[in-house]
Amino acid sequence: MGEKEYDVLVIGGGIVGAGTALDAASRGLTVALIEADDWAAGSSSRSSKLIHGGLRYLEQFDFGLVREALKERHLLLTRLAPHLVWPVPFLYPLTHRFWERFYVGAGMTLYDFLGGLRAVMPRHRHLTRRGALRQAPALRPDSLVGALQYFDAHTDDARLAVAIVRTAARYGAAVANRVRATGLLRDGERVVGAHVTDLESGSGMDIRARVVIGAVGVWTDDMLRLAGAGKNATVRPSKGVHLVVRRDRLDLRTALILRTEKSVLFVIPWDDYWIIGTTDTPWTLARDHPVANHADIEYILDHVNAVLTTPLGHDDVEGVYAGLRPLISGAATGTEKLSREHLVANPVPGLVTVSGGKYTTYRVMARDAVDVAADELGPGVPRSVTERLPLLGATGYEAVWNGRRNLAERYGLSVTRMERLLRRYGSGVEELLEIVGAEPMLGEPLFAAPDYLRAEIVYAASHEQALHLSDVLARRTHVAIEQRDRGLAAAPQAAALVAPVLGWDQETIRRETEEYHRLVHAELAAERQPDDEHAEEALLSSR
């Protein structure tokens, strides 16, 4: 990357940075993408894992935002990533007779309308209390008087981000994680690149570019200060916490959306689990590793237990994760009132920043950022084509899905296992299966995390640029939130599997495993603390 000048250097490898690199590369621009941690290591792997229009934003009259997000939902479901985005029904329990059914029903009618006449989702429907309880036997009969059911979509957020990075690389982008931007290069007043440090080797270099795009989420203000343009805060981080519980703990045939005093609480299916969240609290501490505390966990349990026949307890919680929303700063007193619309700025010549927004609209944010960069680059830059550009694994996905039984038989796997693989890798699953074909032992389940094949661990390092054990267990797979021990038992075997790919010796295997153990124990210690300050102190002291 230090040997040439790029048209665009993108700093930040979350969902928006990845989308920006893909948008720029697919316009024929030369692109470099760097990320200080792992791809999607921040907010983009710690979301509610929803692709949705934002039903609650209708109450804030953000009709344009909802329409835009529903269009993106349609594109992801039908063209861009049908292997990684799936429809899911949501039940909205009603607690007041007459007026609430009319009020919420009117909102859902508008939601359906904004989704378009050709939407692939079924329209919402009204349910009696008896009908609602057939869909959700886990609900207390006295917790609702009826319900409405509507459809949205959910995704594997970390894998979607990695798929976008890999697609950008297919179209010529140079991509590197574990590379931190430490300063901006200047030619007079103009930004002409960045000085970076390769965190793996410790070496530094200059990467030159005609335009630098910062897609760094909650670190946007830090980048503006580097550029000498950070007088006022533009982003207010808000912490969102989610719990993961086993699927058999809740007798539900549908996802749930529950009103709270601040916002909403989701209960979302996730393979053999439910994801329950989220919280929405201001965050003023270190942004590199936000953690949940005891009060966060209690808040979620209290609100979901208010409607359940059999309450959930702390022992039912398999995993916990916390992320930060990069909300645009405004005059609202609480972060739940801040807009989720995004902001693209050109604070100094040669620098573009993009911030805010929501996961669902990453492609629009990326397009808008590159449009502003194109103004800096001059005439001749083509318009965005990402609306028509399937991601890696999407092309031919339906045909491969239809042949899943034959594929499963060929590789000695169950059909259920093959379906799960297809929902992770799409039509690219054959790359993974080639590994199994070459070494059948890798077709066996991972010890202590049997939802994943050993080949998936190898593939994470050989094809998906995982460089550390935490990359594999927390983002390429989700062992870290799906196993009660957070993946501690699976860690040694996973480390041994990636060692030949990454050139690890026994000392490196030991070091990586110990580092993963320290990380898990630090997060567990933080979760026992009463508030954010004590949780962060426990995290730092344990690590």
XYZ file of C-alpha atoms in Angstrom:
543
model
C 0.000 0.000 0.000
C 2.948 2.347 0.491
C 4.192 1.884 -3.058
C 1.501 3.742 -5.011
C -1.017 6.559 -4.764
C -4.659 5.482 -4.600
C -7.691 7.407 -5.718
C -9.351 6.671 -2.373
C -8.063 5.529 1.023
C -10.876 4.323 3.292
C -10.118 4.294 7.005
C -12.425 2.039 9.027
C -13.396 -1.566 8.339
C -16.891 -1.698 9.767
C -19.984 -2.127 7.626
C -19.859 1.467 6.287
C -16.124 1.460 5.554
C -16.433 -1.898 3.821
C -19.379 -0.623 1.802
C -17.458 2.534 0.893
C -14.485 0.519 -0.376
C -16.810 -1.643 -2.474
C -18.672 1.368 -3.874
C -15.440 3.115 -4.857
C -13.762 -0.001 -6.280
C -16.832 -0.906 -8.338
C -16.725 2.571 -9.932
C -13.272 1.738 -11.263
C -11.355 3.778 -8.682
C -8.156 2.496 -7.076
C -8.925 1.859 -3.419
C -7.125 0.979 -0.198
C -9.100 -0.046 2.901
C -7.527 -0.285 6.369
C -8.921 -1.244 9.771
C -7.142 -0.886 13.110
C -8.705 -4.038 14.568
C -10.516 -6.857 12.788
C -13.195 -6.381 10.154
C -16.460 -5.439 11.926
C -14.774 -5.682 15.336
C -16.682 -2.667 16.653
C -20.362 -1.797 16.329
C -20.769 -3.776 13.099
C -20.558 -7.141 14.877
C -22.442 -6.014 17.992
C -25.771 -4.919 16.532
C -29.283 -6.291 16.978
C -28.568 -8.171 13.738
C -31.639 -6.656 12.103
C -32.153 -5.413 8.567
C -35.232 -3.279 9.037
C -36.962 -0.057 8.214
C -37.206 1.002 11.846
C -40.893 0.768 12.709
C -40.412 2.998 15.757
C -38.966 5.818 13.608
C -42.457 6.375 12.188
C -43.389 7.875 15.563
C -40.540 10.361 15.062
C -41.911 11.190 11.563
C -38.671 9.951 9.925
C -40.648 8.729 6.904
C -37.780 9.292 4.495
C -35.405 7.248 6.655
C -37.916 4.400 6.929
C -38.608 4.376 3.180
C -34.892 4.391 2.407
C -34.194 1.557 4.855
C -37.060 -0.568 3.532
C -35.712 -0.189 0.003
C -32.303 -1.392 1.216
C -33.973 -4.293 3.029
C -35.596 -5.331 -0.243
C -32.307 -5.146 -2.147
C -30.439 -7.208 0.434
C -33.152 -9.858 0.580
C -33.588 -10.250 -3.155
C -30.346 -9.325 -4.887
C -27.359 -8.247 -2.814
C -27.152 -10.842 -0.028
C -30.071 -13.328 0.064
C -27.753 -15.867 1.733
C -27.048 -13.560 4.673
C -30.370 -11.734 5.128
C -33.579 -13.609 5.948
C -37.226 -12.668 6.591
C -38.516 -13.056 10.136
C -42.036 -12.491 11.562
C -42.400 -10.150 14.550
C -45.264 -10.177 17.050
C -46.264 -6.832 18.559
C -48.386 -7.503 21.684
C -51.170 -5.029 22.385
C -51.875 -4.008 25.980
C -54.755 -1.551 25.446
C -58.044 -2.260 23.730
C -59.370 -0.440 20.679
C -57.185 2.695 20.383
C -53.836 0.868 20.415
C -54.890 -1.597 17.730
C -55.992 1.284 15.529
C -52.850 3.372 16.266
C -50.304 0.574 15.778
C -52.259 -0.892 12.874
C -52.174 2.458 11.086
C -48.411 2.601 11.598
C -47.932 -0.897 10.217
C -50.125 -0.097 7.221
C -47.847 2.843 6.494
C -44.799 0.581 7.063
C -46.130 -1.892 4.495
C -46.858 0.937 2.054
C -43.376 2.455 2.424
C -41.945 -1.013 1.768
C -43.329 -0.837 -1.766
C -46.020 -2.614 -3.716
C -43.584 -5.330 -4.835
C -42.222 -6.065 -1.379
C -41.226 -9.699 -0.805
C -42.519 -9.552 2.777
C -46.105 -10.503 3.692
C -48.315 -7.661 4.873
C -49.032 -7.234 8.574
C -52.027 -8.969 10.116
C -54.201 -8.544 13.209
C -54.405 -11.320 15.804
C -56.748 -11.954 18.702
C -55.222 -12.804 22.067
C -55.842 -16.499 21.392
C -54.225 -16.231 17.974
C -51.249 -14.386 19.432
C -50.728 -17.025 22.124
C -50.701 -19.741 19.471
C -47.754 -17.891 17.922
C -46.142 -17.148 21.291
C -47.144 -19.634 24.017
C -44.327 -18.252 26.199
C -46.289 -15.022 26.758
C -48.443 -14.572 29.850
C -52.101 -14.422 28.783
C -52.640 -11.359 30.976
C -49.738 -9.502 29.313
C -51.689 -8.776 26.122
C -55.193 -8.242 24.791
C -54.267 -9.063 21.215
C -51.407 -8.506 18.803
C -50.271 -7.529 15.351
C -47.737 -9.470 13.343
C -45.478 -7.992 10.685
C -42.291 -9.019 8.875
C -38.779 -7.614 8.888
C -35.392 -9.249 8.300
C -32.313 -10.243 10.257
C -28.709 -10.954 9.330
C -25.342 -12.204 10.467
C -23.875 -8.728 10.838
C -20.188 -9.684 11.119
C -20.307 -12.097 8.189
C -22.135 -9.549 6.033
C -19.350 -7.022 6.667
C -16.660 -9.595 5.819
C -18.526 -10.525 2.620
C -18.514 -6.867 1.580
C -14.772 -6.549 2.261
C -14.068 -9.675 0.211
C -16.293 -8.419 -2.607
C -14.416 -5.099 -2.614
C -11.157 -7.060 -2.893
C -12.600 -8.989 -5.849
C -13.116 -5.663 -7.611
C -9.548 -4.557 -6.992
C -9.507 -2.926 -3.547
C -6.372 -3.481 -1.463
C -7.610 -4.422 2.025
C -5.707 -4.857 5.290
C -6.913 -5.221 8.853
C -4.786 -4.607 11.974
C -3.463 -1.418 10.364
C -3.998 1.769 12.381
C -4.037 5.286 10.943
C -1.956 7.450 13.308
C -1.898 10.701 11.362
C -3.007 12.418 8.185
C -0.559 13.441 5.449
C -0.876 17.014 4.222
C 0.155 18.998 1.185
C -0.571 22.502 2.356
C -4.185 22.479 3.517
C -5.049 19.354 1.562
C -5.138 15.837 3.072
C -3.190 13.532 0.751
C -3.132 10.245 2.685
C -2.368 8.821 6.101
C 0.552 7.618 8.140
C -0.247 4.116 9.403
C 1.209 1.445 11.657
C 1.009 -2.257 10.860
C 0.021 -3.579 14.275
C 1.212 -7.095 13.405
C 4.787 -6.097 12.600
C 5.023 -2.701 14.272
C 6.289 -1.092 11.075
C 5.042 2.272 9.865
C 4.410 3.624 6.395
C 2.672 6.363 4.472
C -0.321 5.523 2.280
C -1.002 8.238 -0.260
C -4.397 8.925 -1.760
C -6.142 11.679 -3.672
C -9.025 11.500 -1.190
C -9.235 9.982 2.293
C -12.655 8.786 3.503
C -13.051 8.293 7.240
C -15.757 5.747 8.082
C -14.775 5.304 11.706
C -18.118 5.462 13.528
C -17.729 6.546 17.145
C -14.153 7.696 16.412
C -15.301 10.331 13.888
C -14.499 13.247 16.185
C -10.971 11.887 16.715
C -10.418 11.928 12.956
C -11.743 15.478 12.704
C -9.315 16.564 15.413
C -6.453 14.940 13.458
C -7.519 17.093 10.530
C -7.734 20.226 12.679
C -11.500 20.439 12.132
C -12.862 19.013 15.390
C -14.255 22.012 17.253
C -17.661 20.532 18.051
C -18.727 16.963 18.776
C -20.551 15.367 15.852
C -21.179 11.887 17.285
C -22.679 10.797 20.595
C -22.033 7.115 21.353
C -24.910 5.120 22.791
C -24.373 1.677 24.299
C -26.614 -1.215 23.318
C -26.445 -4.546 25.162
C -27.865 -7.884 24.012
C -28.331 -11.234 25.737
C -28.203 -14.653 24.064
C -30.320 -17.521 25.441
C -30.962 -21.003 24.109
C -33.915 -21.466 21.760
C -35.620 -24.044 23.984
C -35.932 -21.556 26.858
C -38.687 -19.625 25.064
C -41.678 -21.304 23.424
C -42.062 -18.910 20.507
C -42.796 -19.357 16.805
C -42.111 -15.714 16.076
C -39.813 -12.882 17.050
C -41.137 -10.288 19.485
C -41.022 -6.503 19.650
C -41.959 -5.087 23.061
C -42.435 -1.446 24.016
C -40.340 -0.099 26.905
C -40.348 3.266 28.666
C -37.425 4.358 26.453
C -37.649 2.489 23.192
C -38.316 -1.125 22.215
C -36.990 -4.550 23.181
C -36.482 -7.273 20.571
C -36.489 -11.049 20.942
C -34.961 -12.334 17.704
C -34.302 -15.934 16.533
C -30.631 -16.768 15.931
C -30.172 -20.419 14.869
C -30.486 -22.387 18.134
C -30.710 -19.222 20.227
C -32.646 -16.048 20.889
C -31.031 -12.620 20.916
C -32.753 -10.280 23.402
C -32.043 -6.554 23.475
C -31.293 -3.800 23.487
C -30.431 -1.070 25.951
C -29.856 2.549 24.967
C -27.604 4.477 27.345
C -25.076 7.280 26.752
C -21.440 6.130 26.716
C -18.553 8.397 27.679
C -15.792 5.872 28.455
C -13.209 4.147 26.228
C -14.738 3.214 22.882
C -12.518 0.303 21.856
C -14.204 -2.335 24.030
C -17.578 -1.378 25.569
C -18.889 -3.977 27.991
C -22.165 -4.875 29.627
C -22.627 -4.454 33.366
C -24.961 -6.100 35.847
C -27.538 -3.308 35.566
C -27.732 -3.741 31.772
C -28.393 -7.457 32.113
C -30.996 -6.880 34.833
C -32.752 -4.248 32.697
C -33.170 -6.656 29.781
C -34.235 -9.580 31.974
C -36.746 -7.442 33.895
C -38.393 -6.143 30.731
C -38.646 -9.478 28.936
C -39.736 -11.313 32.101
C -42.636 -8.873 32.505
C -44.430 -10.737 29.688
C -43.169 -14.332 30.093
C -44.944 -17.205 31.827
C -41.593 -18.695 32.877
C -39.081 -15.950 33.674
C -35.514 -16.078 32.463
C -32.699 -15.968 34.997
C -28.999 -15.234 34.860
C -28.309 -18.970 34.486
C -30.241 -18.930 31.205
C -27.905 -16.380 29.656
C -25.445 -18.105 27.321
C -23.774 -14.968 25.992
C -23.696 -11.183 26.341
C -22.377 -8.537 23.984
C -22.300 -4.738 23.912
C -21.808 -2.270 21.075
C -21.861 1.474 20.503
C -24.222 3.279 18.138
C -22.582 6.294 16.433
C -25.520 8.679 16.752
C -25.393 12.117 15.179
C -25.061 14.721 17.933
C -28.099 16.948 18.418
C -30.150 18.800 20.958
C -32.009 15.755 22.278
C -31.479 15.040 25.973
C -31.446 11.257 25.585
C -29.644 9.198 22.974
C -32.840 7.310 22.144
C -34.178 10.570 20.643
C -31.216 11.254 18.350
C -31.647 10.766 14.615
C -30.249 7.686 12.905
C -29.782 9.615 9.647
C -26.223 9.875 8.475
C -23.928 12.809 7.911
C -21.333 13.095 5.140
C -18.901 15.978 5.569
C -15.958 17.434 3.653
C -14.303 19.333 6.544
C -10.971 20.013 4.804
C -9.815 19.473 1.213
C -9.025 15.829 0.541
C -10.929 14.456 3.563
C -14.479 13.101 3.638
C -16.130 11.731 6.783
C -19.312 9.687 7.058
C -21.037 9.054 10.372
C -24.361 8.176 11.978
C -26.885 6.111 10.057
C -28.040 2.575 10.748
C -26.703 -0.802 9.712
C -29.455 -1.367 7.158
C -28.559 1.742 5.156
C -24.793 1.138 4.982
C -24.881 1.032 1.162
C -26.553 4.452 0.909
C -24.053 5.935 3.357
C -21.185 4.483 1.329
C -22.626 5.782 -1.946
C -23.084 9.275 -0.529
C -19.526 9.324 0.851
C -18.034 8.300 -2.500
C -20.225 10.845 -4.302
C -18.661 13.603 -2.182
C -15.195 12.124 -2.795
C -15.950 12.099 -6.541
C -16.473 15.867 -6.416
C -12.929 16.125 -5.057
C -11.547 13.737 -7.686
C -12.991 15.692 -10.575
C -15.163 14.776 -13.576
C -15.276 11.289 -15.022
C -16.036 9.226 -11.913
C -18.906 6.820 -12.750
C -22.069 6.696 -10.674
C -22.554 4.043 -8.002
C -23.449 0.552 -9.230
C -23.755 -1.229 -5.852
C -27.558 -1.291 -6.082
C -27.116 -3.942 -8.776
C -23.996 -5.675 -7.441
C -24.494 -9.018 -5.621
C -22.085 -9.714 -2.799
C -19.757 -12.679 -2.693
C -21.887 -15.810 -2.211
C -25.100 -14.289 -3.620
C -24.699 -15.154 -7.307
C -26.231 -18.568 -7.945
C -27.285 -18.941 -4.320
C -30.818 -20.119 -5.095
C -29.552 -22.825 -7.427
C -27.044 -24.078 -4.865
C -29.747 -23.991 -2.184
C -32.032 -26.090 -4.365
C -29.261 -28.656 -4.737
C -28.419 -28.760 -1.026
C -29.492 -32.387 -0.553
C -27.169 -33.618 -3.284
C -24.386 -31.428 -1.921
C -24.888 -32.772 1.597
C -24.782 -36.374 0.364
C -21.609 -35.756 -1.651
C -19.711 -34.494 1.383
C -21.259 -36.793 3.990
C -23.059 -34.002 5.858
C -26.635 -33.743 7.077
C -29.054 -31.570 5.126
C -29.536 -29.403 8.219
C -25.790 -28.854 8.425
C -25.617 -27.973 4.731
C -28.453 -25.460 5.111
C -26.588 -23.732 7.913
C -23.429 -23.586 5.825
C -25.344 -22.102 2.898
C -26.778 -19.407 5.165
C -23.228 -18.477 6.156
C -21.345 -18.790 2.868
C -23.996 -18.800 0.141
C -22.833 -20.094 -3.218
C -19.261 -19.714 -1.964
C -19.804 -22.792 0.204
C -18.028 -24.921 -2.406
C -14.731 -23.201 -1.502
C -15.266 -24.371 2.057
C -16.291 -27.858 0.991
C -13.111 -28.210 -1.072
C -11.243 -28.041 2.235
C -13.398 -30.887 3.556
C -12.858 -32.870 0.364
C -9.076 -32.514 0.675
C -9.053 -33.385 4.379
C -12.247 -35.204 5.492
C -11.350 -34.846 9.171
C -12.126 -31.143 8.814
C -15.747 -32.067 8.082
C -16.126 -33.006 11.754
C -17.676 -30.602 14.290
C -15.467 -28.322 16.356
C -14.936 -29.626 19.869
C -17.212 -27.874 22.409
C -18.911 -25.854 19.633
C -20.548 -28.502 17.423
C -22.614 -26.012 15.393
C -19.418 -25.273 13.447
C -17.234 -27.522 11.329
C -13.479 -27.595 11.825
C -13.188 -26.541 8.183
C -14.915 -23.256 9.025
C -12.125 -22.430 11.452
C -9.496 -23.120 8.804
C -11.450 -21.155 6.186
C -11.639 -18.119 8.485
C -7.861 -17.870 8.369
C -7.245 -19.043 4.798
C -9.978 -17.041 3.013
C -11.453 -14.461 5.411
C -8.355 -12.713 6.783
C -8.815 -13.740 10.422
C -5.443 -13.097 12.083
C -6.181 -13.886 15.727
C -8.177 -16.420 17.703
C -10.716 -13.810 18.795
C -11.369 -12.960 15.127
C -12.316 -16.596 14.511
C -14.417 -17.223 17.619
C -16.172 -13.860 17.882
C -16.796 -12.787 14.261
C -16.118 -15.442 11.578
C -18.048 -17.790 13.858
C -20.084 -16.756 16.904
C -18.796 -19.296 19.391
C -17.951 -16.438 21.775
C -21.615 -15.549 22.353
C -23.276 -18.898 21.703
C -21.433 -21.107 24.185
C -21.982 -20.774 27.913
C -18.217 -20.771 28.524
C -17.835 -18.105 25.784
C -15.703 -20.499 23.743
C -13.006 -21.285 26.314
C -13.217 -25.045 25.741
C -13.185 -24.635 21.955
C -10.253 -22.198 21.912
C -7.330 -24.683 22.038
C -8.590 -26.769 19.117
C -9.482 -23.668 17.105
C -5.976 -22.281 17.654
C -4.420 -25.572 16.541
C -6.556 -25.582 13.389
C -5.544 -22.104 12.225
C -1.884 -22.529 13.230
C -0.713 -24.151 9.960
C -2.489 -21.494 7.900
C -1.075 -18.536 9.827
C 2.337 -20.067 10.530
C 1.887 -20.220 14.315
C 4.350 -22.230 16.386
C 3.495 -23.793 19.742
C 4.424 -20.602 21.598
C 2.055 -18.553 19.444
C -0.759 -21.083 19.934
C -0.252 -20.843 23.702
C -0.135 -17.041 23.619
C -3.257 -16.707 21.468
C -5.192 -19.128 23.669
C -4.140 -17.357 26.859
C -5.035 -13.965 25.402
C -8.493 -15.247 24.474
C -8.948 -16.633 28.011
C -7.963 -13.246 29.485
C -10.460 -11.470 27.244
C -13.329 -13.773 28.245
C -12.577 -13.562 31.966
C -12.290 -9.774 31.712
C -15.737 -9.498 30.101
C -17.250 -11.844 32.699
C -15.746 -9.761 35.490
C -17.194 -6.596 33.936
C -20.673 -8.134 33.726
C -20.730 -8.544 37.503
C -20.174 -4.826 38.152
C -23.010 -2.404 39.015
C -22.247 0.342 36.463
C -20.145 1.289 33.441
C -17.285 2.855 35.395
C -16.759 -0.214 37.593
C -17.248 -2.522 34.593
C -14.521 -0.775 32.625
C -12.213 -0.870 35.655
C -12.807 -4.608 36.016
C -12.203 -5.128 32.293
C -8.880 -3.326 32.350
C -7.639 -4.945 35.561
C -8.565 -8.444 34.342
C -6.784 -7.993 31.011
